[in-house]
Amino acid sequence: DVKVTQSSRYLVKRTGEKVFLECVQDMDHENMFWYRQDPGLGLRLIYFSYDVKMKEKGDIPEGYSVSREKKERFSLILESASTNQTSMYLCALMSSRDTDTQYFGPGTRLTVL
Amino acid sequence: AQSVTQPDIHITVSEGASLELRCNYSYGATPYLFWYVQSPGQGLQLLLKYFSGDTLVQGIKGFEAEFKRSQSSFNLRKPSVHWSDAAEYFCAVAPRNSGYSTLTFGKGTMLLVSP
């Protein structure tokens, strides 16, 4: 089974704080993705990475950055959190054994006060 | 640009009744097609996918979906709904052979199951 772990299920931060959301996989999959999910808007792609130290912007990268120093870990960074970044954040990966299919983690619900 | 439309925001179905969730896509060529389900507070679970071949695809939990090229549709069906099927359902598409394809999601359909 493909397993995607997100470091926190719930997170509460204050405006202006730097926030790290972590996503970890236990296999050797190359492609990892960060989405945010908002009611009525569905899922929107923030960033993705297809290898270590490689990253590509998705549809809504503004206000976010990412880090992929090791293959198993893909971090989403909010440099200065704002209230409009309150959302559910979902990490996904694409299995190298089941290409073109994405598998999702349980999500992190972030609230920015 | 590609887009995915799920015309129904909410659907209520009686337990034991049949279900059909609609999905239409707009794309230059037939994309890869997916259905995911999300239970409250959880991540997305893959139900089924269509890449090629038989246009009727079987998935987990008794779901199936039919790809109709002429209608650009990929509707999800289940013959008899259980209360545990209450969740939000997302249709998604990805371009073929993109190497590291990204998904475009519909906005989701919330399924409510009545007793």
PDB file of C-alpha atoms in Angstrom:
ATOM      1  CA  ASP A   1       0.000   0.000   0.000  1.00  0.00           C
ATOM      2  CA  VAL A   2       1.065   3.549  -0.714  1.00  0.00           C
ATOM      3  CA  LYS A   3       1.353   5.480   2.545  1.00  0.00           C
ATOM      4  CA  VAL A   4       1.443   9.261   2.802  1.00  0.00           C
ATOM      5  CA  THR A   5       1.941  10.834   6.214  1.00  0.00           C
ATOM      6  CA  GLN A   6       1.282  14.439   7.120  1.00  0.00           C
ATOM      7  CA  SER A   7       2.881  15.676  10.303  1.00  0.00           C
ATOM      8  CA  SER A   8      -0.177  17.330  11.840  1.00  0.00           C
ATOM      9  CA  ARG A   9      -3.917  16.805  11.473  1.00  0.00           C
ATOM     10  CA  TYR A  10      -4.775  20.169  13.015  1.00  0.00           C
ATOM     11  CA  LEU A  11      -2.664  23.293  13.348  1.00  0.00           C
ATOM     12  CA  VAL A  12      -3.439  26.754  14.729  1.00  0.00           C
ATOM     13  CA  LYS A  13      -1.068  29.616  13.977  1.00  0.00           C
ATOM     14  CA  ARG A  14      -1.076  33.385  14.262  1.00  0.00           C
ATOM     15  CA  THR A  15      -0.886  35.895  11.438  1.00  0.00           C
ATOM     16  CA  GLY A  16       2.711  36.546  10.436  1.00  0.00           C
ATOM     17  CA  GLU A  17       4.099  33.271  11.755  1.00  0.00           C
ATOM     18  CA  LYS A  18       6.242  31.037   9.570  1.00  0.00           C
ATOM     19  CA  VAL A  19       4.500  27.705   9.133  1.00  0.00           C
ATOM     20  CA  PHE A  20       5.896  24.374   7.981  1.00  0.00           C
ATOM     21  CA  LEU A  21       3.653  21.569   6.798  1.00  0.00           C
ATOM     22  CA  GLU A  22       5.432  18.269   6.389  1.00  0.00           C
ATOM     23  CA  CYS A  23       4.618  15.372   4.117  1.00  0.00           C
ATOM     24  CA  VAL A  24       6.518  12.097   4.328  1.00  0.00           C
ATOM     25  CA  GLN A  25       6.386   8.947   2.243  1.00  0.00           C
ATOM     26  CA  ASP A  26       7.816   5.562   3.105  1.00  0.00           C
ATOM     27  CA  MET A  27       8.635   4.451  -0.443  1.00  0.00           C
ATOM     28  CA  ASP A  28      10.844   5.697  -3.245  1.00  0.00           C
ATOM     29  CA  HIS A  29       8.298   7.750  -5.175  1.00  0.00           C
ATOM     30  CA  GLU A  30       9.476  10.711  -7.192  1.00  0.00           C
ATOM     31  CA  ASN A  31       6.441  12.913  -7.616  1.00  0.00           C
ATOM     32  CA  MET A  32       4.861  14.731  -4.686  1.00  0.00           C
ATOM     33  CA  PHE A  33       2.168  17.410  -4.606  1.00  0.00           C
ATOM     34  CA  TRP A  34       0.646  19.987  -2.288  1.00  0.00           C
ATOM     35  CA  TYR A  35      -3.009  21.041  -2.651  1.00  0.00           C
ATOM     36  CA  ARG A  36      -5.295  23.238  -0.669  1.00  0.00           C
ATOM     37  CA  GLN A  37      -8.976  22.484  -0.368  1.00  0.00           C
ATOM     38  CA  ASP A  38     -11.652  25.088   0.276  1.00  0.00           C
ATOM     39  CA  PRO A  39     -15.441  24.720   0.305  1.00  0.00           C
ATOM     40  CA  GLY A  40     -16.921  25.435  -3.090  1.00  0.00           C
ATOM     41  CA  LEU A  41     -13.507  25.646  -4.744  1.00  0.00           C
ATOM     42  CA  GLY A  42     -12.454  21.996  -4.646  1.00  0.00           C
ATOM     43  CA  LEU A  43      -8.764  21.152  -4.640  1.00  0.00           C
ATOM     44  CA  ARG A  44      -6.218  23.505  -6.098  1.00  0.00           C
ATOM     45  CA  LEU A  45      -2.590  22.658  -6.755  1.00  0.00           C
ATOM     46  CA  ILE A  46      -0.033  24.833  -4.947  1.00  0.00           C
ATOM     47  CA  TYR A  47       3.294  23.212  -5.855  1.00  0.00           C
ATOM     48  CA  PHE A  48       4.646  19.892  -6.950  1.00  0.00           C
ATOM     49  CA  SER A  49       8.027  18.222  -7.072  1.00  0.00           C
ATOM     50  CA  TYR A  50       9.240  15.538  -9.441  1.00  0.00           C
ATOM     51  CA  ASP A  51      12.588  14.890  -7.792  1.00  0.00           C
ATOM     52  CA  VAL A  52      14.866  15.995  -4.989  1.00  0.00           C
ATOM     53  CA  LYS A  53      15.478  19.752  -5.103  1.00  0.00           C
ATOM     54  CA  MET A  54      13.135  20.069  -8.084  1.00  0.00           C
ATOM     55  CA  LYS A  55       9.868  21.996  -7.814  1.00  0.00           C
ATOM     56  CA  GLU A  56       7.222  23.411 -10.070  1.00  0.00           C
ATOM     57  CA  LYS A  57       4.532  25.982  -9.385  1.00  0.00           C
ATOM     58  CA  GLY A  58       0.965  24.865  -9.512  1.00  0.00           C
ATOM     59  CA  ASP A  59      -2.117  26.993  -9.962  1.00  0.00           C
ATOM     60  CA  ILE A  60      -1.917  29.039  -6.748  1.00  0.00           C
ATOM     61  CA  PRO A  61       1.716  29.292  -5.558  1.00  0.00           C
ATOM     62  CA  GLU A  62       1.493  32.850  -4.225  1.00  0.00           C
ATOM     63  CA  GLY A  63       2.293  33.081  -0.537  1.00  0.00           C
ATOM     64  CA  TYR A  64       3.826  29.597  -0.435  1.00  0.00           C
ATOM     65  CA  SER A  65       7.172  27.953  -1.003  1.00  0.00           C
ATOM     66  CA  VAL A  66       8.312  24.331  -0.843  1.00  0.00           C
ATOM     67  CA  SER A  67      11.375  22.316   0.037  1.00  0.00           C
ATOM     68  CA  ARG A  68      12.432  18.853  -1.122  1.00  0.00           C
ATOM     69  CA  GLU A  69      15.856  18.108   0.310  1.00  0.00           C
ATOM     70  CA  LYS A  70      15.259  14.358   0.503  1.00  0.00           C
ATOM     71  CA  LYS A  71      13.105  12.194  -1.678  1.00  0.00           C
ATOM     72  CA  GLU A  72      10.858  11.053   1.152  1.00  0.00           C
ATOM     73  CA  ARG A  73       9.970  14.510   2.503  1.00  0.00           C
ATOM     74  CA  PHE A  74       8.153  17.387   0.815  1.00  0.00           C
ATOM     75  CA  SER A  75       7.542  20.481   2.913  1.00  0.00           C
ATOM     76  CA  LEU A  76       5.122  23.328   2.305  1.00  0.00           C
ATOM     77  CA  ILE A  77       6.170  26.650   3.813  1.00  0.00           C
ATOM     78  CA  LEU A  78       4.059  29.665   4.583  1.00  0.00           C
ATOM     79  CA  GLU A  79       6.655  32.405   5.048  1.00  0.00           C
ATOM     80  CA  SER A  80       4.222  34.767   6.777  1.00  0.00           C
ATOM     81  CA  ALA A  81       0.872  33.167   7.432  1.00  0.00           C
ATOM     82  CA  SER A  82      -2.274  35.149   6.687  1.00  0.00           C
ATOM     83  CA  THR A  83      -5.905  34.513   7.554  1.00  0.00           C
ATOM     84  CA  ASN A  84      -6.758  33.747   3.922  1.00  0.00           C
ATOM     85  CA  GLN A  85      -4.438  30.751   4.145  1.00  0.00           C
ATOM     86  CA  THR A  86      -6.776  29.066   6.600  1.00  0.00           C
ATOM     87  CA  SER A  87      -7.613  25.884   4.752  1.00  0.00           C
ATOM     88  CA  MET A  88      -7.261  22.123   4.498  1.00  0.00           C
ATOM     89  CA  TYR A  89      -3.888  21.175   3.022  1.00  0.00           C
ATOM     90  CA  LEU A  90      -3.497  17.848   1.286  1.00  0.00           C
ATOM     91  CA  CYS A  91      -0.280  16.174   0.256  1.00  0.00           C
ATOM     92  CA  ALA A  92      -0.261  13.592  -2.524  1.00  0.00           C
ATOM     93  CA  LEU A  93       2.265  11.442  -4.231  1.00  0.00           C
ATOM     94  CA  MET A  94       2.400   9.617  -7.501  1.00  0.00           C
ATOM     95  CA  SER A  95       3.542   6.066  -7.186  1.00  0.00           C
ATOM     96  CA  SER A  96       6.324   5.058  -9.551  1.00  0.00           C
ATOM     97  CA  ARG A  97       4.692   1.624  -9.627  1.00  0.00           C
ATOM     98  CA  ASP A  98       1.278   2.987 -10.560  1.00  0.00           C
ATOM     99  CA  THR A  99       2.112   5.919 -12.725  1.00  0.00           C
ATOM    100  CA  ASP A 100      -0.319   8.736 -13.343  1.00  0.00           C
ATOM    101  CA  THR A 101      -2.285   7.929 -10.191  1.00  0.00           C
ATOM    102  CA  GLN A 102      -2.065  10.165  -7.136  1.00  0.00           C
ATOM    103  CA  TYR A 103      -2.473   8.949  -3.563  1.00  0.00           C
ATOM    104  CA  PHE A 104      -3.368  11.367  -0.805  1.00  0.00           C
ATOM    105  CA  GLY A 105      -2.449  11.871   2.811  1.00  0.00           C
ATOM    106  CA  PRO A 106      -5.034  12.521   5.548  1.00  0.00           C
ATOM    107  CA  GLY A 107      -4.703  16.304   5.341  1.00  0.00           C
ATOM    108  CA  THR A 108      -3.750  19.115   7.714  1.00  0.00           C
ATOM    109  CA  ARG A 109      -6.412  21.580   8.724  1.00  0.00           C
ATOM    110  CA  LEU A 110      -4.634  24.890   9.275  1.00  0.00           C
ATOM    111  CA  THR A 111      -6.280  27.802  11.027  1.00  0.00           C
ATOM    112  CA  VAL A 112      -4.551  31.185  10.960  1.00  0.00           C
ATOM    113  CA  LEU A 113      -5.825  33.616  13.583  1.00  0.00           C
TER     114      LEU A 113
ATOM    115  CA  ALA B   1      -7.440  24.946 -20.412  1.00  0.00           C
ATOM    116  CA  GLN B   2      -8.865  21.744 -19.084  1.00  0.00           C
ATOM    117  CA  SER B   3     -11.826  21.859 -16.741  1.00  0.00           C
ATOM    118  CA  VAL B   4     -13.995  19.435 -14.836  1.00  0.00           C
ATOM    119  CA  THR B   5     -17.647  20.050 -14.041  1.00  0.00           C
ATOM    120  CA  GLN B   6     -19.634  18.276 -11.388  1.00  0.00           C
ATOM    121  CA  PRO B   7     -23.062  19.826 -11.841  1.00  0.00           C
ATOM    122  CA  ASP B   8     -24.540  18.640  -8.551  1.00  0.00           C
ATOM    123  CA  ILE B   9     -23.217  20.238  -5.377  1.00  0.00           C
ATOM    124  CA  HIS B  10     -25.397  18.057  -3.145  1.00  0.00           C
ATOM    125  CA  ILE B  11     -27.316  14.856  -3.776  1.00  0.00           C
ATOM    126  CA  THR B  12     -29.550  13.018  -1.319  1.00  0.00           C
ATOM    127  CA  VAL B  13     -30.262   9.347  -1.909  1.00  0.00           C
ATOM    128  CA  SER B  14     -32.217   6.867   0.180  1.00  0.00           C
ATOM    129  CA  GLU B  15     -30.289   3.951   1.558  1.00  0.00           C
ATOM    130  CA  GLY B  16     -30.580   1.022  -0.835  1.00  0.00           C
ATOM    131  CA  ALA B  17     -31.389   3.217  -3.827  1.00  0.00           C
ATOM    132  CA  SER B  18     -29.167   3.551  -6.851  1.00  0.00           C
ATOM    133  CA  LEU B  19     -26.755   6.429  -7.309  1.00  0.00           C
ATOM    134  CA  GLU B  20     -25.313   8.305 -10.246  1.00  0.00           C
ATOM    135  CA  LEU B  21     -22.900  11.220  -9.839  1.00  0.00           C
ATOM    136  CA  ARG B  22     -22.208  13.246 -12.929  1.00  0.00           C
ATOM    137  CA  CYS B  23     -18.859  14.434 -14.243  1.00  0.00           C
ATOM    138  CA  ASN B  24     -18.128  16.262 -17.485  1.00  0.00           C
ATOM    139  CA  TYR B  25     -14.730  17.397 -18.659  1.00  0.00           C
ATOM    140  CA  SER B  26     -13.424  19.823 -21.206  1.00  0.00           C
ATOM    141  CA  TYR B  27     -10.131  18.759 -22.708  1.00  0.00           C
ATOM    142  CA  GLY B  28      -8.293  18.717 -26.011  1.00  0.00           C
ATOM    143  CA  ALA B  29      -7.820  14.956 -25.988  1.00  0.00           C
ATOM    144  CA  THR B  30      -9.201  12.180 -23.837  1.00  0.00           C
ATOM    145  CA  PRO B  31      -7.454  12.558 -20.505  1.00  0.00           C
ATOM    146  CA  TYR B  32      -6.934  10.093 -17.731  1.00  0.00           C
ATOM    147  CA  LEU B  33     -10.038  10.092 -15.534  1.00  0.00           C
ATOM    148  CA  PHE B  34     -10.417   9.488 -11.819  1.00  0.00           C
ATOM    149  CA  TRP B  35     -12.983   9.420  -9.055  1.00  0.00           C
ATOM    150  CA  TYR B  36     -11.975  10.044  -5.458  1.00  0.00           C
ATOM    151  CA  VAL B  37     -14.021   9.951  -2.249  1.00  0.00           C
ATOM    152  CA  GLN B  38     -13.428  12.011   0.860  1.00  0.00           C
ATOM    153  CA  SER B  39     -15.027  11.182   4.195  1.00  0.00           C
ATOM    154  CA  PRO B  40     -15.377  14.036   6.697  1.00  0.00           C
ATOM    155  CA  GLY B  41     -12.008  15.196   8.011  1.00  0.00           C
ATOM    156  CA  GLN B  42     -10.117  12.688   5.909  1.00  0.00           C
ATOM    157  CA  GLY B  43      -7.896  12.714   2.851  1.00  0.00           C
ATOM    158  CA  LEU B  44      -8.975  11.545  -0.588  1.00  0.00           C
ATOM    159  CA  GLN B  45      -9.255   7.876  -1.402  1.00  0.00           C
ATOM    160  CA  LEU B  46      -9.065   6.662  -4.978  1.00  0.00           C
ATOM    161  CA  LEU B  47     -12.256   4.851  -6.040  1.00  0.00           C
ATOM    162  CA  LEU B  48     -11.409   4.058  -9.649  1.00  0.00           C
ATOM    163  CA  LYS B  49      -9.652   5.328 -12.721  1.00  0.00           C
ATOM    164  CA  TYR B  50      -9.871   5.104 -16.497  1.00  0.00           C
ATOM    165  CA  PHE B  51      -6.829   5.111 -18.724  1.00  0.00           C
ATOM    166  CA  SER B  52      -7.916   3.117 -21.773  1.00  0.00           C
ATOM    167  CA  GLY B  53      -9.758  -0.006 -22.867  1.00  0.00           C
ATOM    168  CA  ASP B  54     -13.159  -1.040 -21.540  1.00  0.00           C
ATOM    169  CA  THR B  55     -15.209   2.091 -20.983  1.00  0.00           C
ATOM    170  CA  LEU B  56     -16.968   0.610 -17.948  1.00  0.00           C
ATOM    171  CA  VAL B  57     -14.567   0.661 -15.039  1.00  0.00           C
ATOM    172  CA  GLN B  58     -15.007  -1.182 -11.761  1.00  0.00           C
ATOM    173  CA  GLY B  59     -13.693   0.303  -8.547  1.00  0.00           C
ATOM    174  CA  ILE B  60     -13.643  -0.305  -4.847  1.00  0.00           C
ATOM    175  CA  LYS B  61     -16.669  -0.322  -2.526  1.00  0.00           C
ATOM    176  CA  GLY B  62     -19.004  -1.474  -5.302  1.00  0.00           C
ATOM    177  CA  PHE B  63     -18.628   1.654  -7.444  1.00  0.00           C
ATOM    178  CA  GLU B  64     -18.314   1.747 -11.196  1.00  0.00           C
ATOM    179  CA  ALA B  65     -17.946   4.517 -13.768  1.00  0.00           C
ATOM    180  CA  GLU B  66     -18.607   4.723 -17.464  1.00  0.00           C
ATOM    181  CA  PHE B  67     -16.525   6.786 -19.874  1.00  0.00           C
ATOM    182  CA  LYS B  68     -18.523   8.240 -22.767  1.00  0.00           C
ATOM    183  CA  ARG B  69     -16.287   9.986 -25.251  1.00  0.00           C
ATOM    184  CA  SER B  70     -19.168  11.485 -27.242  1.00  0.00           C
ATOM    185  CA  GLN B  71     -20.495  13.199 -24.129  1.00  0.00           C
ATOM    186  CA  SER B  72     -17.117  13.959 -22.499  1.00  0.00           C
ATOM    187  CA  SER B  73     -18.508  12.347 -19.386  1.00  0.00           C
ATOM    188  CA  PHE B  74     -17.312   9.970 -16.714  1.00  0.00           C
ATOM    189  CA  ASN B  75     -20.282   9.335 -14.424  1.00  0.00           C
ATOM    190  CA  LEU B  76     -19.966   7.372 -11.211  1.00  0.00           C
ATOM    191  CA  ARG B  77     -22.612   4.799 -10.295  1.00  0.00           C
ATOM    192  CA  LYS B  78     -23.534   2.425  -7.529  1.00  0.00           C
ATOM    193  CA  PRO B  79     -26.551   0.111  -7.674  1.00  0.00           C
ATOM    194  CA  SER B  80     -27.376   0.211  -3.954  1.00  0.00           C
ATOM    195  CA  VAL B  81     -26.135   2.941  -1.642  1.00  0.00           C
ATOM    196  CA  HIS B  82     -25.146   2.257   1.961  1.00  0.00           C
ATOM    197  CA  TRP B  83     -25.190   4.828   4.768  1.00  0.00           C
ATOM    198  CA  SER B  84     -21.384   4.595   4.912  1.00  0.00           C
ATOM    199  CA  ASP B  85     -21.206   5.999   1.362  1.00  0.00           C
ATOM    200  CA  ALA B  86     -22.143   9.450   2.657  1.00  0.00           C
ATOM    201  CA  ALA B  87     -19.112  11.557   1.743  1.00  0.00           C
ATOM    202  CA  GLU B  88     -17.871  14.038  -0.812  1.00  0.00           C
ATOM    203  CA  TYR B  89     -16.958  12.738  -4.246  1.00  0.00           C
ATOM    204  CA  PHE B  90     -14.481  14.330  -6.605  1.00  0.00           C
ATOM    205  CA  CYS B  91     -13.962  13.733 -10.281  1.00  0.00           C
ATOM    206  CA  ALA B  92     -10.490  14.544 -11.636  1.00  0.00           C
ATOM    207  CA  VAL B  93      -8.621  14.505 -14.936  1.00  0.00           C
ATOM    208  CA  ALA B  94      -4.952  14.396 -15.862  1.00  0.00           C
ATOM    209  CA  PRO B  95      -3.249  14.787 -19.238  1.00  0.00           C
ATOM    210  CA  ARG B  96      -1.984  11.628 -20.862  1.00  0.00           C
ATOM    211  CA  ASN B  97       1.700  10.800 -20.834  1.00  0.00           C
ATOM    212  CA  SER B  98       2.821  14.015 -19.213  1.00  0.00           C
ATOM    213  CA  GLY B  99       5.485  12.302 -17.149  1.00  0.00           C
ATOM    214  CA  TYR B 100       4.459  13.866 -13.893  1.00  0.00           C
ATOM    215  CA  SER B 101       0.876  14.651 -14.598  1.00  0.00           C
ATOM    216  CA  THR B 102      -1.088  17.009 -12.451  1.00  0.00           C
ATOM    217  CA  LEU B 103      -4.724  16.563 -11.618  1.00  0.00           C
ATOM    218  CA  THR B 104      -7.534  18.998 -12.279  1.00  0.00           C
ATOM    219  CA  PHE B 105     -10.433  18.449  -9.905  1.00  0.00           C
ATOM    220  CA  GLY B 106     -14.098  19.173 -10.070  1.00  0.00           C
ATOM    221  CA  LYS B 107     -15.590  21.078  -7.154  1.00  0.00           C
ATOM    222  CA  GLY B 108     -17.095  17.956  -5.664  1.00  0.00           C
ATOM    223  CA  THR B 109     -20.528  16.477  -4.992  1.00  0.00           C
ATOM    224  CA  MET B 110     -21.642  15.916  -1.425  1.00  0.00           C
ATOM    225  CA  LEU B 111     -23.646  12.713  -1.079  1.00  0.00           C
ATOM    226  CA  LEU B 112     -26.171  12.512   1.729  1.00  0.00           C
ATOM    227  CA  VAL B 113     -27.827   9.168   2.473  1.00  0.00           C
ATOM    228  CA  SER B 114     -31.238   9.159   4.082  1.00  0.00           C
ATOM    229  CA  PRO B 115     -32.623   6.221   6.089  1.00  0.00           C
TER     230      PRO B 115
END
